[in-house]
CSV table of C-alpha atoms in Angstrom, one decimal:
chain,number,residue,atom,x,y,z
A,292,MET,CA,11.3,90.1,-28.8
A,293,ASN,CA,12.4,87.5,-26.2
A,294,SER,CA,10.6,87.3,-22.8
A,295,GLY,CA,13.3,85.4,-20.9
A,296,ALA,CA,13.1,82.1,-19.0
A,297,GLY,CA,10.1,82.7,-16.8
A,298,VAL,CA,11.6,80.8,-14.0
A,299,ASN,CA,10.3,81.6,-10.7
A,300,SER,CA,11.9,79.0,-8.6
A,301,LEU,CA,15.0,77.0,-9.4
A,302,GLU,CA,14.3,74.8,-6.7
A,303,ALA,CA,11.0,73.9,-8.3
A,304,LEU,CA,13.2,73.1,-11.4
A,305,ARG,CA,15.4,71.2,-9.4
A,306,THR,CA,12.6,69.3,-7.6
A,307,TRP,CA,10.8,68.5,-11.1
A,308,ARG,CA,14.3,67.3,-12.6
A,309,GLY,CA,14.7,64.9,-9.5
A,310,GLN,CA,10.9,63.5,-9.9
A,311,LEU,CA,11.6,63.1,-13.6
A,312,ASP,CA,14.6,61.2,-13.3
A,313,VAL,CA,12.5,59.1,-10.3
A,314,TYR,CA,9.9,58.1,-12.7
A,315,ARG,CA,12.5,57.2,-15.4
A,316,THR,CA,13.8,54.9,-13.0
A,317,GLU,CA,10.9,53.3,-11.8
A,318,ALA,CA,9.5,52.9,-15.6
A,319,LEU,CA,12.6,51.1,-16.4
A,320,ASP,CA,12.5,49.1,-13.3
A,321,ALA,CA,8.7,48.2,-14.0
A,322,LEU,CA,9.9,47.7,-17.9
A,323,ALA,CA,12.2,44.9,-16.2
A,324,ALA,CA,9.7,43.4,-13.9
A,325,ILE,CA,7.2,42.9,-16.4
A,326,GLN,CA,9.9,41.2,-18.8
A,327,LEU,CA,11.2,38.7,-15.8
A,328,GLU,CA,7.3,37.9,-15.2
A,329,ILE,CA,6.9,37.2,-19.0
A,330,HIS,CA,9.8,35.2,-18.7
A,331,ARG,CA,8.7,33.4,-15.6
A,332,ALA,CA,5.5,32.5,-17.5
A,333,GLU,CA,7.6,31.2,-20.4
A,334,SER,CA,9.4,28.9,-18.3
A,335,TRP,CA,6.2,27.7,-16.3
A,336,LEU,CA,4.8,27.1,-20.0
A,337,ASP,CA,7.8,25.1,-21.0
A,338,GLU,CA,8.0,23.1,-17.4
A,339,LYS,CA,4.7,22.1,-18.1
A,340,ALA,CA,5.3,20.9,-21.6
A,341,ARG,CA,8.1,18.8,-20.5
A,342,PHE,CA,6.0,17.4,-17.4
A,343,TRP,CA,3.2,16.3,-20.2
A,344,VAL,CA,5.3,15.0,-22.3
A,345,GLN,CA,6.8,12.8,-19.4
A,346,ALA,CA,3.5,11.6,-18.3
A,347,ALA,CA,2.3,10.8,-22.1
A,348,ARG,CA,5.8,8.8,-22.1
A,349,ASP,CA,4.6,7.5,-18.8
A,350,ALA,CA,0.9,6.5,-19.8
A,351,GLU,CA,2.1,4.7,-22.8
A,352,GLU,CA,4.3,2.6,-20.7
A,353,GLU,CA,1.1,1.9,-18.7
A,354,VAL,CA,-0.8,1.1,-21.8
A,355,HIS,CA,1.8,-1.3,-22.7
A,356,GLU,CA,2.1,-3.3,-19.5
A,357,ALA,CA,-1.7,-3.4,-19.3
A,358,LEU,CA,-2.3,-4.6,-22.6
A,359,THR,CA,0.7,-7.2,-22.0
A,360,GLU,CA,-1.2,-8.2,-18.7
A,361,LEU,CA,-4.3,-8.6,-20.6
A,362,ARG,CA,-3.3,-10.6,-23.3
A,363,ASN,CA,-1.6,-13.1,-20.6
A,364,ARG,CA,-4.7,-13.6,-19.2
A,365,ARG,CA,-6.7,-14.3,-22.1
A,366,TYR,CA,-5.2,-17.9,-22.4
A,367,PRO,CA,-7.1,-20.6,-20.7
A,368,ASP,CA,-5.6,-21.7,-17.7
A,369,TYR,CA,-4.4,-25.2,-16.3
A,370,SER,CA,-8.1,-26.3,-16.0
A,371,GLY,CA,-8.9,-25.2,-19.5
A,372,ARG,CA,-11.0,-22.4,-18.1
A,373,MET,CA,-10.9,-19.0,-19.5
A,374,PRO,CA,-9.9,-16.7,-16.6
A,375,ASP,CA,-11.5,-13.6,-15.7
A,376,THR,CA,-10.0,-10.2,-17.8
A,377,THR,CA,-12.3,-7.8,-16.1
A,378,LEU,CA,-9.5,-6.2,-13.8
A,379,GLN,CA,-7.1,-5.9,-16.8
A,380,GLU,CA,-9.5,-4.5,-19.4
A,381,ARG,CA,-10.3,-1.9,-16.7
A,382,ALA,CA,-6.7,-1.4,-16.4
A,383,VAL,CA,-6.5,-1.1,-20.0
A,384,ARG,CA,-9.3,1.4,-20.3
A,385,ARG,CA,-7.7,3.7,-17.2
A,386,ALA,CA,-4.1,3.5,-19.0
A,387,LYS,CA,-5.7,4.8,-22.1
A,388,ALA,CA,-7.7,7.3,-20.6
A,389,ARG,CA,-4.3,8.7,-18.9
A,390,LEU,CA,-2.7,8.7,-22.0
A,391,GLU,CA,-5.5,10.7,-23.8
A,392,PHE,CA,-5.4,13.2,-20.9
A,393,ALA,CA,-1.5,13.6,-21.2
A,394,GLN,CA,-1.8,13.8,-24.8
A,395,ASP,CA,-4.6,16.6,-24.7
A,396,GLN,CA,-2.8,18.5,-22.1
A,397,GLN,CA,0.1,18.7,-24.6
A,398,GLU,CA,-1.7,20.3,-26.9
A,399,VAL,CA,-3.2,22.6,-24.6
A,400,VAL,CA,0.1,23.7,-23.3
A,401,ARG,CA,1.4,24.1,-27.0
A,402,ARG,CA,-1.7,26.3,-27.9
A,403,TRP,CA,-0.8,28.4,-24.5
A,404,LYS,CA,2.5,29.0,-25.5
A,405,LEU,CA,1.9,29.9,-28.8
A,406,ARG,CA,-1.0,32.6,-27.9
A,407,MET,CA,1.1,33.9,-25.1
A,408,ARG,CA,4.0,34.5,-27.4
A,409,GLN,CA,1.7,35.9,-30.0
A,410,MET,CA,-0.1,38.4,-27.4
A,411,VAL,CA,3.5,39.2,-26.2
A,412,LEU,CA,4.5,40.1,-29.3
A,413,GLU,CA,1.2,42.3,-30.4
A,414,LEU,CA,0.6,43.8,-27.0
A,415,TYR,CA,3.6,44.3,-25.1
A,416,GLU,CA,6.9,43.9,-27.2
A,417,GLY,CA,6.4,47.0,-29.5
A,418,PRO,CA,5.0,49.3,-26.7
A,419,SER,CA,7.7,48.6,-24.4
A,420,ARG,CA,10.3,48.9,-26.8
A,421,ARG,CA,9.2,52.6,-27.7
A,422,LEU,CA,8.7,53.2,-23.8
A,423,ASN,CA,12.1,51.9,-23.3
A,424,HIS,CA,13.7,53.8,-26.0
A,425,PHE,CA,12.2,57.1,-25.1
A,426,LEU,CA,13.2,56.8,-21.5
A,427,ASP,CA,16.9,55.5,-22.2
A,428,ALA,CA,17.3,58.1,-25.0
A,429,ASP,CA,14.9,61.3,-24.9
A,430,VAL,CA,14.3,61.3,-21.0
A,431,ALA,CA,17.8,61.0,-20.5
A,432,ARG,CA,18.7,63.7,-22.8
A,433,GLY,CA,15.8,65.9,-21.4
A,434,LEU,CA,17.6,65.1,-17.9
A,435,ALA,CA,20.8,66.0,-19.0
A,436,LEU,CA,19.7,69.1,-20.8
A,437,LEU,CA,17.7,70.5,-17.7
A,438,ALA,CA,20.8,69.7,-15.5
A,439,ARG,CA,22.6,72.2,-17.6
A,440,GLN,CA,20.1,74.6,-17.8
A,441,ILE,CA,19.7,74.5,-13.9
A,442,GLY,CA,23.6,74.9,-13.8
A,443,ALA,CA,23.6,77.9,-16.1
A,444,LEU,CA,20.6,79.6,-14.3
A,445,GLN,CA,22.5,78.9,-10.8
A,446,GLN,CA,25.5,80.2,-12.3
A,447,TYR,CA,23.7,83.4,-13.3
A,448,LEU,CA,22.1,83.8,-9.7
A,449,ASP,CA,25.9,83.3,-8.2
A,450,GLN,CA,26.9,86.4,-10.0
A,451,ALA,CA,27.1,89.2,-7.5
A,452,PRO,CA,24.9,92.0,-8.5
A,453,PRO,CA,26.7,95.5,-9.0
A,454,SER,CA,27.0,97.2,-5.5
A,455,SER,CA,24.3,99.7,-4.8
A,456,ALA,CA,27.1,102.3,-3.9
A,457,GLY,CA,28.8,101.5,-7.4
A,458,ALA,CA,25.6,101.8,-9.2
A,459,ALA,CA,24.5,104.9,-7.4
A,460,GLU,CA,27.7,106.5,-8.6
A,461,ALA,CA,27.7,105.1,-12.0
A,462,GLY,CA,24.3,106.3,-12.3
A,463,SER,CA,24.4,109.6,-10.9
A,464,PRO,CA,25.2,112.7,-12.6
A,465,PRO,CA,28.5,114.1,-12.1
A,466,ALA,CA,29.0,116.4,-9.2
A,467,PRO,CA,29.2,120.3,-10.2
A,468,PRO,CA,32.5,122.0,-10.1
A,469,GLN,CA,33.5,123.7,-7.1
A,470,GLY,CA,34.3,126.7,-7.6
């Protein structure tokens, strides 16, 4: 036997529906914010990759210039003496070190980009997609159903109960004949 809805407070249902709608909206906003942060991090890594590519190009240019300067200094001067090339050799070492560092940083950024993409795919994409679908489909359907049910309950409550005079007349035995 059906025992009925067991609703004690229509206002409590309305409040609960409102809070569920707030939860849905805030959860969708949070998912969007997380997606934005992921995009920002990916953009930052892309920017760093471009930076280190340019830094490596600049360092290659410095190496080339330092080697050219060193080669030019290795020839004897007008007096036949070999000039001191200590400064040029130091400049070549520094330029090569800068180039190596820039190339190392390119590799570090490349690994981080791969690692981040992998982590996002493994840890975030699947669960967030399921949560997003749940919020957009299931919770949205549930909110619509709850709104319809609240409306139906409100209509039921809005129906005027039979008047007490009419109920007394309808429920009372007929009056005895007068006679």
